[in-house]
Amino acid sequence: MPTKRSQRATAAVVAGAAATMLAPSFVGPSASSKLNAVTSAPAPVAASAPASGVGAGASILGAGAAALAATAAVRPNKRCAKKDKVVRLATATEVDVDTECINAIRFLAVDAVNKANSGHPGAPMGQAPIGYLLFAEEMQYNPEDPKWVNRDRFVLSSGHGCMLQYSLLHLAGYDSVSIDDIKQFRQWGSKTPGHPENFETDGIEVTTGPLGMGISNAVGLAAAEAHLAAVYNKPGMELIDHYTYTIAGDGCMQEGISHEACAYAGHLGLGKLIAFYDDNGITIDGHTDLSFTEDVGKRFEGYGWQVLEVPEGNTDVDAIRKAIKEAKACTDKPTLIKVKTTIGFGSPNKADSHDAHGTPLGADEAEATRKQLGWNYGEFEVPDQVYDTFRKHAKAGSEKQAAWNKMWKEYQEKEPELAAQFQRAVMDRKLPDNWTDALPKVTPEDKGKATRLHSQDCLNAIANVLPEFMGGSADLAPSNMTLMKCTGDFLKDSYSERNMRFGIREFGMGAVSNALSLDKTGIIPYCATFTIFTDYMRGAIRIAALSQAGSIFVTTHDSIAVGEDGPTHQPIETLPSLRLIPDLTVMRPADGNETAGAYKYAVERSKNESRPTMMAFSRQAVDNLPNSSIENTMKGAYEVIECEKPELILTIGTGSEVGLCVDAAKKLDGQVRVVSMPSCEVFRASWLWWAVVDSHVAQPDSYKSKLLPADVPKMSVEAEAEPEDRSIFGNW
């Protein structure tokens, strides 16, 4: 780098002149011995250089983490590469700040994985230069306020390499990741679990477990930025102006969800989305050419992305810098920066192999890697200069937030109406008073209709009073009735609108919706499809529950009564399987009032608790029920046909089957009570592990036992495949 090294440049070139024909980075055992011979030889220049706190000893960091010459380019030609090779090796006798910071990231990952005897050291070792530039130079963030609304967002899509992110958060000064936390990597109850979890560790934006989910979440975060900027920004007062960065690996690129979400991002032209493709060519099975030979760059160009390349991502830090600059200059397209790296970079015996992917390097190989990279520090030891570099940038982020606060004060004076909305919806993340007054109500005398039509009424009523409510359907809006009439389409030239046209991309749609909630800017997202097609986005639904995302999953055509479409569209086993997902509330309303109650529950759960709700609505018309109400729906179950002392049959129904129960009860002799149960989870909330964080008051056991007496025979009625153990309706 011209900075930090200019005073020693001449001496370094002299020291390296004799080695101009050697490669600048580790390429194999034979090259390793030559490079070690050079770096371990006496070096008068290094010996006479003034102490800098960077650490004695030569480093090959990659033989100088970046080119000394400022001629480094994103796509260097052969002539430039040859010259660059000379200059990089010339710095092999000294360690610059970039090298020191990058190696600190690498060895925190190596040491943590070794101590845990579990994890993925290789990806962090290759991705370290990218992470360093983001957290020490590019991103705006404030560790003292991890939820600052205008922070840049970072998502590690290759979440198995999470020691990269934990190292970066620690070095940047986040209290959530101390050095002791790093030493507890992958241990029970630690703040550094084996994959990043947003609710566990401050500084983690989204939970990235399944590959491809993170880059898809990044699309949602970028969409949130685009929408809020279009709604609230005024000339000279840009309340929302930040970037979303993500690092994805070969596995992310192979998973189909990345295609769905990234194609959508290109369609939307999300210019503030910058994705790094860590192209290291290795998966657990081995080299990717066993199964993966497509041109990822051309694929993303086809999506409408700008695609840049960094051929030497292990050492050419300047080239990565230049690529980031080019990415920011392109405002009408997202950018993919394809960075060629070596998994396990610096490991003499495991680099560029699947051995560095999912297993620790081990003590001997860690020591050999220290020698290879000239890292003269012990386990979990970080030089002060590294901390100083990261903390200096973090302090700059704090100053940016202070400037933002000053602008916010001016905004409140000049735009009081929008400022009040921004304060409530975005910063405080609160619902307006009496918003539920907008929800429609019905009586038993009103003409019955399909609950998908009641859903349409509720959705549009909410849209009129909640400007933070946004979402859309997987190309099924005319069928599932999920189009908001008070707003237009969220598209490239109309980011302020709220109808999202996801196309036929259920899985990607779910991931984007989750991120709209996890952006923590108060957006209440919904997405819609047929109930049976939740199978296509089940991974996103499950992650919504695990990561505490407030997505509202609206589904229609909820049973065999979908008409002539046949068994491929009949979700006979879908609802029972969704009810098994911990912390997912499933609502299946039986009429208009229950539908309104379901929306009340879902919106409050999204906004107040950041938790997901899945709703299933009928295609066929249903009658409105006696005793149905929003209040009764919020209990999870209640009496539709009252009976003080039921004798023989207690009928429990959900959705459109409640009407069947009512009709059956009229034909039965004896005392019969009919119970509607729009949500099993809400009814038995106190029995579930998440009840302690649920703001909705769980029903007391006395209510449950009175509604469903243990000594009275019960029959449950639902148009689903019957599991062997129907204990969900057992004794309470």
XYZ file of C-alpha atoms in Angstrom:
732
model
C 0.000 0.000 0.000
C 1.314 3.487 -0.737
C 0.026 4.471 2.690
C 1.694 2.992 5.743
C 4.651 1.728 3.715
C 6.004 4.591 1.632
C 8.868 5.357 3.997
C 10.204 1.824 3.668
C 9.421 1.190 0.027
C 12.919 1.701 -1.357
C 14.559 -0.483 1.269
C 11.980 -3.198 0.745
C 12.535 -3.268 -3.008
C 16.283 -3.636 -2.471
C 15.735 -6.453 0.009
C 13.553 -8.318 -2.446
C 15.496 -7.723 -5.613
C 17.230 -11.079 -5.446
C 13.911 -12.898 -5.242
C 12.082 -11.393 -8.155
C 11.317 -14.678 -9.800
C 9.470 -16.212 -6.865
C 5.695 -16.428 -6.588
C 3.966 -13.938 -4.245
C 1.753 -16.428 -2.466
C 1.654 -19.984 -1.263
C 1.121 -22.345 -4.156
C 2.395 -25.656 -2.839
C 5.132 -27.365 -0.833
C 7.921 -26.707 -3.353
C 7.159 -23.020 -3.537
C 6.766 -22.962 0.222
C 10.331 -24.068 0.824
C 11.689 -21.412 -1.503
C 9.609 -18.673 0.077
C 10.538 -19.736 3.578
C 14.183 -19.733 2.579
C 13.879 -16.124 1.482
C 11.823 -14.920 4.422
C 13.905 -16.700 7.032
C 17.238 -15.471 5.704
C 18.947 -12.570 7.500
C 17.429 -9.321 6.311
C 19.462 -6.220 7.043
C 16.647 -3.967 5.955
C 14.215 -5.514 8.398
C 16.776 -5.493 11.172
C 17.534 -1.828 10.726
C 13.944 -0.730 10.274
C 12.456 1.223 13.166
C 10.105 -0.680 15.470
C 6.510 -0.186 14.481
C 4.565 -2.461 16.803
C 3.573 -4.540 13.824
C 5.692 -7.448 15.010
C 9.114 -8.651 14.092
C 9.721 -11.348 11.576
C 9.113 -11.617 7.916
C 5.653 -12.411 6.633
C 4.467 -13.952 3.500
C 0.840 -13.268 4.292
C 0.626 -13.669 1.545
C 3.931 -12.269 0.861
C 2.694 -8.840 1.572
C -1.116 -8.957 1.653
C -1.325 -6.436 -1.152
C 0.748 -4.934 -3.888
C 3.102 -2.116 -3.010
C 2.580 -0.648 -6.418
C -0.550 1.393 -6.910
C -0.898 -0.191 -10.334
C -2.840 -3.168 -8.966
C -6.018 -3.587 -10.984
C -9.204 -5.585 -10.766
C -8.185 -7.479 -13.914
C -4.392 -7.101 -14.221
C -2.829 -8.091 -17.536
C 0.179 -10.401 -17.696
C 2.641 -7.559 -17.904
C 1.207 -5.891 -14.807
C 1.048 -9.214 -12.984
C 4.753 -9.827 -13.571
C 5.698 -6.435 -12.219
C 3.326 -6.887 -9.297
C 4.985 -10.197 -8.467
C 8.337 -8.480 -8.032
C 7.056 -5.717 -5.815
C 4.909 -7.923 -3.602
C 7.776 -10.264 -2.831
C 9.935 -7.275 -2.115
C 7.830 -6.604 0.959
C 8.211 -10.161 2.250
C 10.799 -9.008 4.770
C 8.352 -6.764 6.578
C 4.778 -6.823 7.790
C 2.514 -3.892 6.964
C -0.660 -2.973 8.791
C -2.913 -4.604 6.215
C -1.027 -7.867 6.535
C -1.076 -7.748 10.301
C -4.825 -7.149 10.460
C -5.617 -9.830 7.909
C -3.466 -12.412 9.630
C -5.031 -11.551 12.985
C -8.412 -12.495 11.523
C -7.008 -15.704 10.122
C -5.391 -16.891 13.312
C -8.293 -16.036 15.571
C -10.273 -18.390 13.331
C -7.568 -21.064 13.351
C -7.150 -20.938 17.122
C -10.867 -20.905 17.917
C -11.622 -23.858 15.659
C -8.649 -25.780 17.072
C -9.755 -25.115 20.657
C -13.307 -26.200 19.888
C -11.991 -29.152 17.880
C -14.840 -28.358 15.511
C -15.577 -25.841 12.807
C -14.503 -24.465 9.461
C -11.149 -22.653 9.467
C -10.522 -22.585 5.727
C -13.161 -20.074 4.622
C -12.164 -17.365 7.148
C -8.514 -17.782 6.153
C -9.385 -17.084 2.526
C -12.011 -14.412 3.155
C -9.952 -12.447 5.686
C -8.798 -9.719 3.233
C -12.426 -9.013 2.258
C -13.561 -8.875 5.864
C -10.671 -6.622 6.820
C -11.448 -4.061 4.138
C -15.125 -3.999 5.040
C -14.759 -3.652 8.806
C -11.563 -1.575 8.912
C -12.164 0.748 5.950
C -15.489 0.606 4.139
C -18.487 -0.021 6.356
C -20.238 2.515 8.537
C -21.216 1.041 11.882
C -21.078 1.860 15.574
C -20.336 -0.988 18.006
C -21.849 1.094 20.801
C -25.197 1.072 18.985
C -25.407 -2.100 16.852
C -28.974 -1.284 15.792
C -28.275 2.233 14.496
C -30.842 2.605 11.755
C -28.416 3.857 9.084
C -25.647 1.319 9.670
C -24.282 -0.662 6.760
C -25.491 -4.255 6.800
C -23.152 -7.226 6.527
C -24.264 -10.814 5.928
C -21.938 -13.805 5.939
C -23.886 -16.097 3.649
C -21.273 -18.843 4.001
C -22.240 -19.005 7.660
C -20.164 -22.082 8.429
C -17.163 -19.730 8.240
C -18.604 -17.656 11.073
C -15.271 -17.287 12.841
C -14.568 -14.642 10.203
C -17.497 -12.590 11.453
C -16.823 -13.207 15.134
C -13.202 -12.137 14.643
C -14.283 -8.973 12.855
C -16.855 -8.064 15.501
C -14.324 -8.624 18.252
C -11.607 -6.571 16.575
C -14.076 -3.777 15.805
C -15.024 -3.471 19.476
C -18.450 -5.103 19.775
C -19.114 -6.040 23.401
C -21.013 -9.092 22.173
C -17.795 -10.870 21.130
C -14.968 -10.718 23.668
C -11.784 -12.730 23.380
C -13.290 -15.100 25.950
C -16.334 -15.509 23.723
C -14.049 -16.447 20.852
C -12.374 -19.010 23.081
C -15.839 -20.469 23.705
C -16.561 -20.894 20.001
C -19.139 -23.614 19.338
C -19.639 -24.318 23.045
C -23.046 -24.679 24.662
C -24.503 -21.332 25.689
C -21.758 -19.240 24.081
C -22.227 -16.037 22.100
C -20.251 -17.610 19.271
C -22.337 -20.564 18.040
C -21.362 -22.712 15.069
C -23.388 -20.569 12.674
C -24.227 -16.869 13.174
C -27.479 -16.242 15.044
C -28.845 -12.709 14.981
C -30.767 -12.922 18.262
C -27.740 -14.348 20.075
C -24.918 -11.984 19.105
C -25.164 -8.217 18.588
C -23.709 -7.278 15.232
C -25.141 -10.319 13.453
C -27.917 -9.125 11.139
C -29.463 -12.443 10.103
C -29.129 -16.111 10.966
C -27.213 -17.878 8.204
C -27.273 -21.630 8.444
C -28.511 -23.168 5.179
C -26.317 -22.079 2.281
C -27.803 -19.494 -0.054
C -30.090 -18.136 2.659
C -27.709 -15.315 3.598
C -27.246 -13.805 0.158
C -31.022 -14.052 -0.282
C -31.506 -12.247 3.032
C -29.095 -9.589 1.793
C -31.464 -8.927 -1.100
C -34.220 -8.264 1.432
C -32.018 -5.935 3.482
C -31.129 -3.981 0.354
C -34.799 -3.813 -0.630
C -35.634 -2.393 2.800
C -32.986 0.297 2.350
C -34.320 1.207 -1.093
C -37.908 1.448 0.159
C -37.211 3.489 3.281
C -34.893 5.850 1.400
C -37.581 6.485 -1.209
C -40.239 7.133 1.437
C -38.320 9.295 3.896
C -35.273 10.925 2.310
C -35.410 14.611 1.474
C -32.797 16.759 -0.302
C -29.884 17.241 2.055
C -31.493 14.985 4.660
C -30.865 11.367 3.705
C -32.039 9.479 6.764
C -31.521 6.157 4.999
C -28.333 5.876 2.972
C -26.362 2.703 3.548
C -25.023 -0.377 1.779
C -25.633 -4.074 2.186
C -22.568 -6.301 1.859
C -22.531 -10.078 1.758
C -19.922 -12.789 1.320
C -21.156 -15.951 -0.361
C -19.332 -19.128 -1.292
C -19.573 -21.866 -3.874
C -22.268 -23.621 -1.881
C -24.427 -20.503 -1.836
C -24.112 -20.214 -5.594
C -25.189 -23.820 -6.084
C -28.313 -23.650 -3.925
C -31.396 -22.738 -5.936
C -32.547 -20.082 -3.485
C -29.651 -17.832 -4.537
C -30.930 -17.917 -8.104
C -34.426 -16.896 -7.046
C -33.375 -14.008 -4.824
C -30.487 -12.725 -6.933
C -32.567 -12.713 -10.102
C -35.127 -10.661 -8.185
C -32.398 -8.275 -6.979
C -31.215 -7.718 -10.540
C -34.772 -7.062 -11.660
C -35.140 -4.455 -8.937
C -31.783 -2.822 -9.715
C -30.661 -2.718 -6.073
C -27.530 -0.649 -6.572
C -26.537 -0.628 -2.905
C -26.212 -4.401 -2.728
C -22.601 -5.593 -3.040
C -21.939 -9.332 -2.938
C -18.511 -10.940 -2.744
C -18.293 -14.396 -4.282
C -15.561 -16.259 -2.408
C -14.519 -18.389 -5.362
C -12.238 -20.929 -3.682
C -13.364 -23.952 -5.663
C -13.767 -26.264 -2.660
C -16.733 -27.903 -0.954
C -16.911 -30.727 1.570
C -16.741 -33.364 -1.165
C -13.636 -31.853 -2.735
C -12.966 -29.543 -5.668
C -16.125 -28.031 -7.091
C -15.409 -29.273 -10.611
C -16.785 -32.602 -9.424
C -20.262 -31.122 -9.836
C -20.097 -27.384 -10.529
C -18.603 -25.934 -13.707
C -20.985 -23.150 -14.654
C -19.856 -19.558 -15.214
C -21.303 -17.788 -12.189
C -20.277 -14.372 -13.483
C -22.224 -14.781 -16.710
C -25.199 -16.039 -14.754
C -25.239 -12.883 -12.639
C -24.756 -10.687 -15.679
C -27.865 -12.376 -17.045
C -29.680 -11.385 -13.872
C -28.792 -7.746 -14.513
C -25.886 -7.458 -12.057
C -22.569 -5.709 -12.575
C -19.856 -8.375 -12.310
C -16.251 -7.604 -11.339
C -13.330 -9.952 -10.791
C -10.346 -10.014 -8.463
C -8.036 -12.780 -9.713
C -5.804 -12.786 -6.596
C -7.935 -12.321 -3.518
C -5.438 -13.771 -1.053
C -2.930 -10.948 -1.314
C -4.090 -8.229 -3.687
C -5.901 -5.996 -1.238
C -5.681 -3.010 -3.560
C -7.591 -4.898 -6.247
C -10.401 -5.618 -3.782
C -10.405 -1.946 -2.794
C -10.712 -0.928 -6.414
C -13.537 -3.385 -7.003
C -15.504 -2.001 -4.045
C -15.046 1.500 -5.418
C -16.342 0.399 -8.815
C -19.274 -1.351 -7.180
C -20.303 1.806 -5.348
C -20.033 3.817 -8.549
C -22.707 1.621 -10.163
C -25.969 2.875 -8.699
C -28.553 1.116 -10.850
C -27.381 -2.496 -10.517
C -26.300 -4.756 -7.694
C -22.676 -5.850 -7.964
C -21.085 -9.270 -7.696
C -17.340 -9.163 -6.997
C -15.868 -12.532 -7.878
C -12.801 -12.917 -5.655
C -10.513 -15.863 -6.332
C -9.189 -17.094 -2.990
C -7.487 -20.149 -1.557
C -9.348 -21.989 1.159
C -7.085 -22.378 4.169
C -4.655 -19.838 2.710
C -1.212 -20.146 4.293
C -1.616 -23.718 5.522
C 1.329 -25.652 4.041
C -0.461 -29.009 3.888
C -4.195 -28.250 3.848
C -4.638 -25.115 1.722
C -6.722 -25.571 -1.417
C -8.210 -28.823 -0.194
C -11.383 -29.967 1.489
C -9.251 -30.821 4.530
C -9.378 -27.105 5.397
C -13.129 -26.930 4.956
C -14.835 -28.595 7.878
C -12.141 -29.787 10.259
C -9.600 -28.034 12.490
C -6.083 -27.548 11.174
C -4.675 -29.161 14.305
C -1.844 -27.947 16.508
C 1.020 -28.986 14.221
C -0.515 -27.498 11.092
C -1.443 -24.316 12.952
C 2.186 -23.909 13.969
C 3.339 -24.569 10.416
C 0.872 -21.980 9.167
C 2.219 -19.437 11.643
C 5.679 -19.966 10.214
C 4.368 -19.842 6.662
C 2.664 -16.491 7.234
C 5.279 -15.069 9.599
C 2.808 -14.790 12.480
C 4.924 -14.543 15.620
C 2.129 -14.493 18.179
C 0.634 -17.136 20.415
C -2.881 -18.526 20.458
C -5.578 -15.826 20.637
C -2.885 -13.132 20.808
C -3.642 -9.945 18.857
C -1.174 -7.041 18.483
C -2.318 -3.645 19.739
C -1.851 -2.146 16.292
C -4.559 -4.428 14.924
C -7.034 -3.362 17.588
C -6.088 0.275 16.999
C -6.756 -0.003 13.267
C -10.223 -1.502 13.655
C -11.237 0.671 16.604
C -10.195 3.818 14.753
C -12.627 2.968 11.978
C -15.335 2.067 14.482
C -14.856 5.460 16.116
C -15.364 7.084 12.720
C -18.671 5.215 12.538
C -19.658 6.643 15.900
C -18.914 10.110 14.565
C -21.058 9.412 11.506
C -23.930 8.455 13.776
C -23.475 11.694 15.710
C -23.712 13.610 12.433
C -26.789 11.580 11.535
C -28.397 12.471 14.869
C -27.823 16.135 14.119
C -29.445 15.725 10.701
C -32.358 13.866 12.298
C -33.006 16.808 14.571
C -33.137 19.116 11.556
C -35.423 16.662 9.769
C -37.881 16.712 12.667
C -38.097 20.480 12.405
C -38.530 20.627 8.626
C -40.607 17.468 8.037
C -42.677 17.031 11.211
C -45.321 14.710 9.738
C -42.883 12.292 8.129
C -40.603 12.555 11.146
C -43.415 11.478 13.459
C -44.128 8.474 11.248
C -40.413 7.618 11.067
C -40.088 7.868 14.840
C -43.058 5.582 15.492
C -42.716 3.034 12.710
C -38.954 2.853 12.137
C -37.131 3.934 15.285
C -39.568 3.026 18.059
C -41.055 0.140 16.035
C -44.479 0.609 17.594
C -47.963 0.241 16.179
C -50.249 3.291 16.126
C -52.934 3.538 18.755
C -56.274 1.967 17.882
C -55.023 0.552 14.596
C -57.241 -2.506 15.090
C -60.324 -0.329 14.705
C -59.728 -0.596 10.965
C -60.197 -4.379 10.936
C -63.562 -5.466 9.481
C -66.154 -7.272 11.581
C -69.014 -9.539 10.532
C -72.165 -11.009 12.065
C -73.736 -14.460 11.568
C -76.385 -12.764 9.455
C -73.836 -11.444 6.949
C -73.440 -13.497 3.810
C -70.628 -15.978 4.078
C -67.648 -15.947 1.745
C -64.234 -17.584 1.397
C -61.796 -16.665 4.109
C -59.310 -15.656 1.378
C -61.777 -12.853 0.585
C -61.992 -11.922 4.244
C -58.194 -11.904 4.185
C -58.248 -9.466 1.303
C -60.534 -7.159 3.283
C -58.255 -7.293 6.313
C -55.060 -6.852 4.351
C -56.344 -3.739 2.624
C -57.722 -2.318 5.853
C -54.300 -2.729 7.458
C -52.501 -1.231 4.473
C -54.459 1.991 4.882
C -53.366 2.550 8.484
C -49.900 0.943 8.590
C -47.479 2.490 6.082
C -44.824 0.004 7.244
C -46.918 -2.944 6.028
C -45.568 -4.281 2.732
C -45.258 -7.522 0.816
C -46.613 -9.530 -2.052
C -47.312 -12.862 -3.626
C -45.473 -15.495 -5.637
C -47.304 -14.616 -8.843
C -50.655 -15.576 -7.310
C -52.109 -12.245 -6.208
C -55.372 -12.665 -8.206
C -55.904 -16.073 -6.584
C -54.838 -15.427 -3.008
C -56.208 -11.876 -2.963
C -53.104 -10.207 -1.566
C -52.802 -7.036 -3.633
C -52.970 -3.774 -1.687
C -55.202 -1.267 -3.449
C -53.850 1.860 -1.764
C -50.321 1.539 -3.149
C -48.510 0.669 -6.350
C -45.787 -1.822 -7.229
C -42.366 -1.866 -5.567
C -40.135 -1.793 -8.640
C -36.854 -0.308 -9.846
C -38.343 3.125 -10.467
C -40.937 3.056 -7.696
C -39.238 1.938 -4.478
C -41.668 3.931 -2.357
C -44.562 1.605 -3.269
C -45.405 -1.492 -1.247
C -46.760 -4.263 -3.500
C -43.822 -6.592 -4.068
C -43.981 -8.655 -7.249
C -41.911 -11.669 -6.229
C -42.608 -13.797 -9.272
C -42.698 -17.575 -9.021
C -39.993 -17.740 -6.368
C -41.482 -19.002 -3.095
C -38.192 -19.860 -1.376
C -36.479 -16.617 -2.326
C -39.629 -14.701 -1.446
C -39.605 -16.144 2.063
C -35.955 -15.223 2.613
C -36.484 -11.675 1.360
C -39.518 -11.259 3.621
C -37.564 -12.496 6.629
C -34.871 -9.919 5.975
C -37.398 -7.094 5.723
C -38.270 -7.869 9.333
C -34.703 -8.545 10.494
C -33.619 -5.174 9.086
C -35.037 -3.878 12.384
C -36.552 -0.795 10.803
C -40.126 -1.654 11.747
C -41.279 -3.077 8.424
C -44.105 -5.607 8.773
C -43.607 -7.991 5.839
C -46.024 -10.483 4.369
C -45.661 -12.944 1.520
C -48.258 -15.170 -0.057
C -48.751 -18.402 -1.974
C -50.980 -21.484 -1.977
C -50.784 -23.505 1.224
C -49.311 -26.506 -0.583
C -46.456 -24.409 -1.963
C -45.168 -23.627 1.491
C -43.234 -26.825 0.829
C -41.171 -24.777 -1.621
C -40.263 -22.201 1.034
C -40.262 -24.392 4.132
C -36.580 -23.645 4.743
C -37.336 -19.921 4.893
C -40.347 -20.480 7.162
C -38.231 -22.549 9.537
C -35.454 -19.945 9.578
C -38.065 -17.250 10.265
C -39.035 -19.141 13.407
C -35.445 -19.862 14.459
C -34.137 -16.350 13.776
C -37.124 -14.471 15.208
C -38.210 -12.852 11.961
C -41.644 -11.268 11.947
C -42.755 -12.565 8.563
C -46.452 -13.093 7.941
C -46.972 -16.038 5.618
C -50.365 -15.688 3.931
C -51.597 -18.840 2.218
C -54.834 -19.804 0.510
C -56.428 -22.926 -0.958
C -55.929 -24.585 2.393
C -57.469 -28.043 1.949
C -58.812 -30.639 -0.462
C -61.527 -28.135 -1.378
C -59.366 -26.502 -4.030
C -61.548 -27.777 -6.814
C -60.385 -29.423 -9.988
C -56.645 -28.831 -9.510
C -56.312 -32.292 -8.022
C -54.009 -33.909 -5.460
C -50.848 -31.975 -6.401
C -52.524 -28.863 -5.026
C -54.248 -30.434 -2.001
C -52.279 -29.791 1.224
C -53.565 -32.717 3.244
C -50.408 -33.060 5.385
C -49.076 -29.504 5.224
C -50.652 -27.813 8.235
C -49.804 -30.557 10.751
C -46.193 -30.493 9.604
C -45.986 -26.698 9.870
C -47.374 -26.862 13.402
C -44.323 -28.906 14.347
C -41.953 -25.998 13.668
C -41.084 -24.484 17.060
C -42.143 -20.854 17.486
C -44.211 -20.733 14.312
C -47.828 -19.813 14.995
C -50.278 -21.354 12.526
C -53.680 -19.653 12.207
C -56.531 -21.260 10.288
C -59.561 -18.971 10.603
C -63.113 -20.219 10.170
C -64.903 -16.967 9.236
C -64.537 -13.206 8.847
C -64.070 -12.349 12.514
C -61.503 -15.077 13.019
C -59.669 -13.798 9.959
C -59.554 -10.313 11.463
C -58.339 -11.815 14.747
C -55.641 -13.748 12.910
C -54.368 -10.553 11.290
C -54.399 -8.741 14.615
C -52.329 -11.497 16.158
C -49.931 -11.721 13.195
C -49.300 -7.969 12.917
C -48.731 -7.535 16.649
C -46.480 -10.558 16.774
C -44.456 -9.238 13.858
C -44.087 -5.681 15.099
C -43.853 -6.204 18.849
C -42.024 -9.521 19.052
C -40.454 -10.085 15.642
C -41.963 -13.555 15.391
C -43.563 -15.304 12.404
C -47.166 -16.310 11.779
C -48.506 -18.555 9.044
C -52.164 -18.179 8.032
C -54.217 -20.563 5.904
C -57.408 -19.396 4.178
C -60.114 -21.236 2.280
C -60.981 -21.081 -1.398
C -64.605 -22.013 -0.751
C -67.224 -19.894 0.993
C -67.919 -20.406 4.706
C -70.698 -19.131 6.935
C -70.018 -16.629 9.700
C -70.176 -18.249 13.114
C -72.017 -17.426 16.331
C -69.691 -16.183 19.086
C -66.806 -15.554 16.701
C -64.886 -12.363 17.393
C -61.404 -10.906 17.284
C -61.185 -11.296 21.049
C -62.162 -14.968 21.020
C -59.734 -15.669 18.192
C -56.941 -14.272 20.344
C -57.659 -17.056 22.852
C -56.749 -19.698 20.297
C -59.955 -21.669 20.936
C -63.474 -20.863 22.138
C -67.046 -22.139 22.188
C -69.020 -21.642 18.999
C -71.990 -23.719 20.147
C -72.171 -23.345 23.914
C -73.001 -26.212 26.196
C -72.629 -25.987 29.952
C -72.293 -29.727 30.585
C -71.390 -31.633 27.438
C -72.194 -35.332 27.753
C -70.777 -37.318 24.894
C -69.128 -35.400 22.104
C -66.888 -32.412 22.089
C -66.183 -31.370 18.540
C -63.043 -29.327 17.799
C -62.758 -27.800 14.361
C -60.448 -25.488 12.475
C -60.995 -23.396 9.390
C -63.733 -24.425 7.022
C -64.388 -27.607 9.015
C -65.881 -25.656 11.914
C -69.038 -25.157 9.848
C -69.235 -28.934 9.366
C -69.015 -29.389 13.127
C -71.852 -26.925 13.666
C -74.041 -28.771 11.152
C -73.176 -32.138 12.700
C -73.960 -30.925 16.218
C -77.460 -29.963 15.162
C -78.145 -33.544 14.089
C -76.808 -35.225 17.208
C -78.834 -36.077 20.282
C -77.489 -35.075 23.667
C -75.444 -32.215 24.985
C -72.792 -31.188 22.407
C -70.286 -28.400 22.578
C -68.634 -27.136 19.381
C -65.231 -25.518 19.737
C -63.421 -23.560 17.077
C -59.643 -23.674 17.398
C -58.133 -21.152 14.946
C -54.687 -21.744 16.451
C -53.455 -24.679 18.497
C -50.271 -22.747 19.358
C -52.110 -19.719 20.695
C -54.467 -21.867 22.735
C -51.747 -23.826 24.472
C -49.195 -20.990 24.511
C -48.143 -21.528 28.128
C -47.137 -25.085 27.241
C -44.582 -23.938 24.703
C -40.991 -22.920 25.361
C -41.473 -19.510 23.773
C -44.375 -18.491 25.971
C -42.087 -16.501 28.255
C -41.348 -14.041 25.454
C -44.791 -13.936 23.906
C -46.536 -10.643 24.602
C -49.959 -12.230 24.162
C -51.318 -13.426 27.481
C -51.536 -17.203 27.510
C -54.853 -18.667 28.533
C -54.919 -19.920 32.130
C -55.154 -23.643 32.717
C -58.582 -23.110 34.246
C -59.872 -21.801 30.894
C -58.338 -24.698 29.002
C -59.653 -27.374 31.322
C -63.128 -25.853 31.332
C -63.239 -25.582 27.544
C -61.849 -29.083 26.999
C -62.678 -31.174 30.107
C -60.407 -34.148 30.519
C -63.290 -36.535 31.252
C -65.339 -35.773 28.143
C -64.775 -37.609 24.842
C -63.459 -35.329 22.082
C -63.431 -35.429 18.314
C -61.193 -33.195 16.216
C -62.250 -32.372 12.687
C -59.789 -31.060 10.129
C -59.379 -31.887 6.453
C -55.855 -33.212 6.858
C -54.068 -36.525 6.868
C -54.444 -37.969 10.353
C -51.143 -38.521 12.188
C -50.822 -41.601 14.378
C -50.486 -39.477 17.490
C -53.104 -36.742 17.602
C -51.980 -35.665 21.074
C -52.290 -32.029 20.123
C -55.975 -32.413 20.972
C -55.362 -34.632 23.990
C -55.838 -33.829 27.666
C -54.862 -30.295 28.573
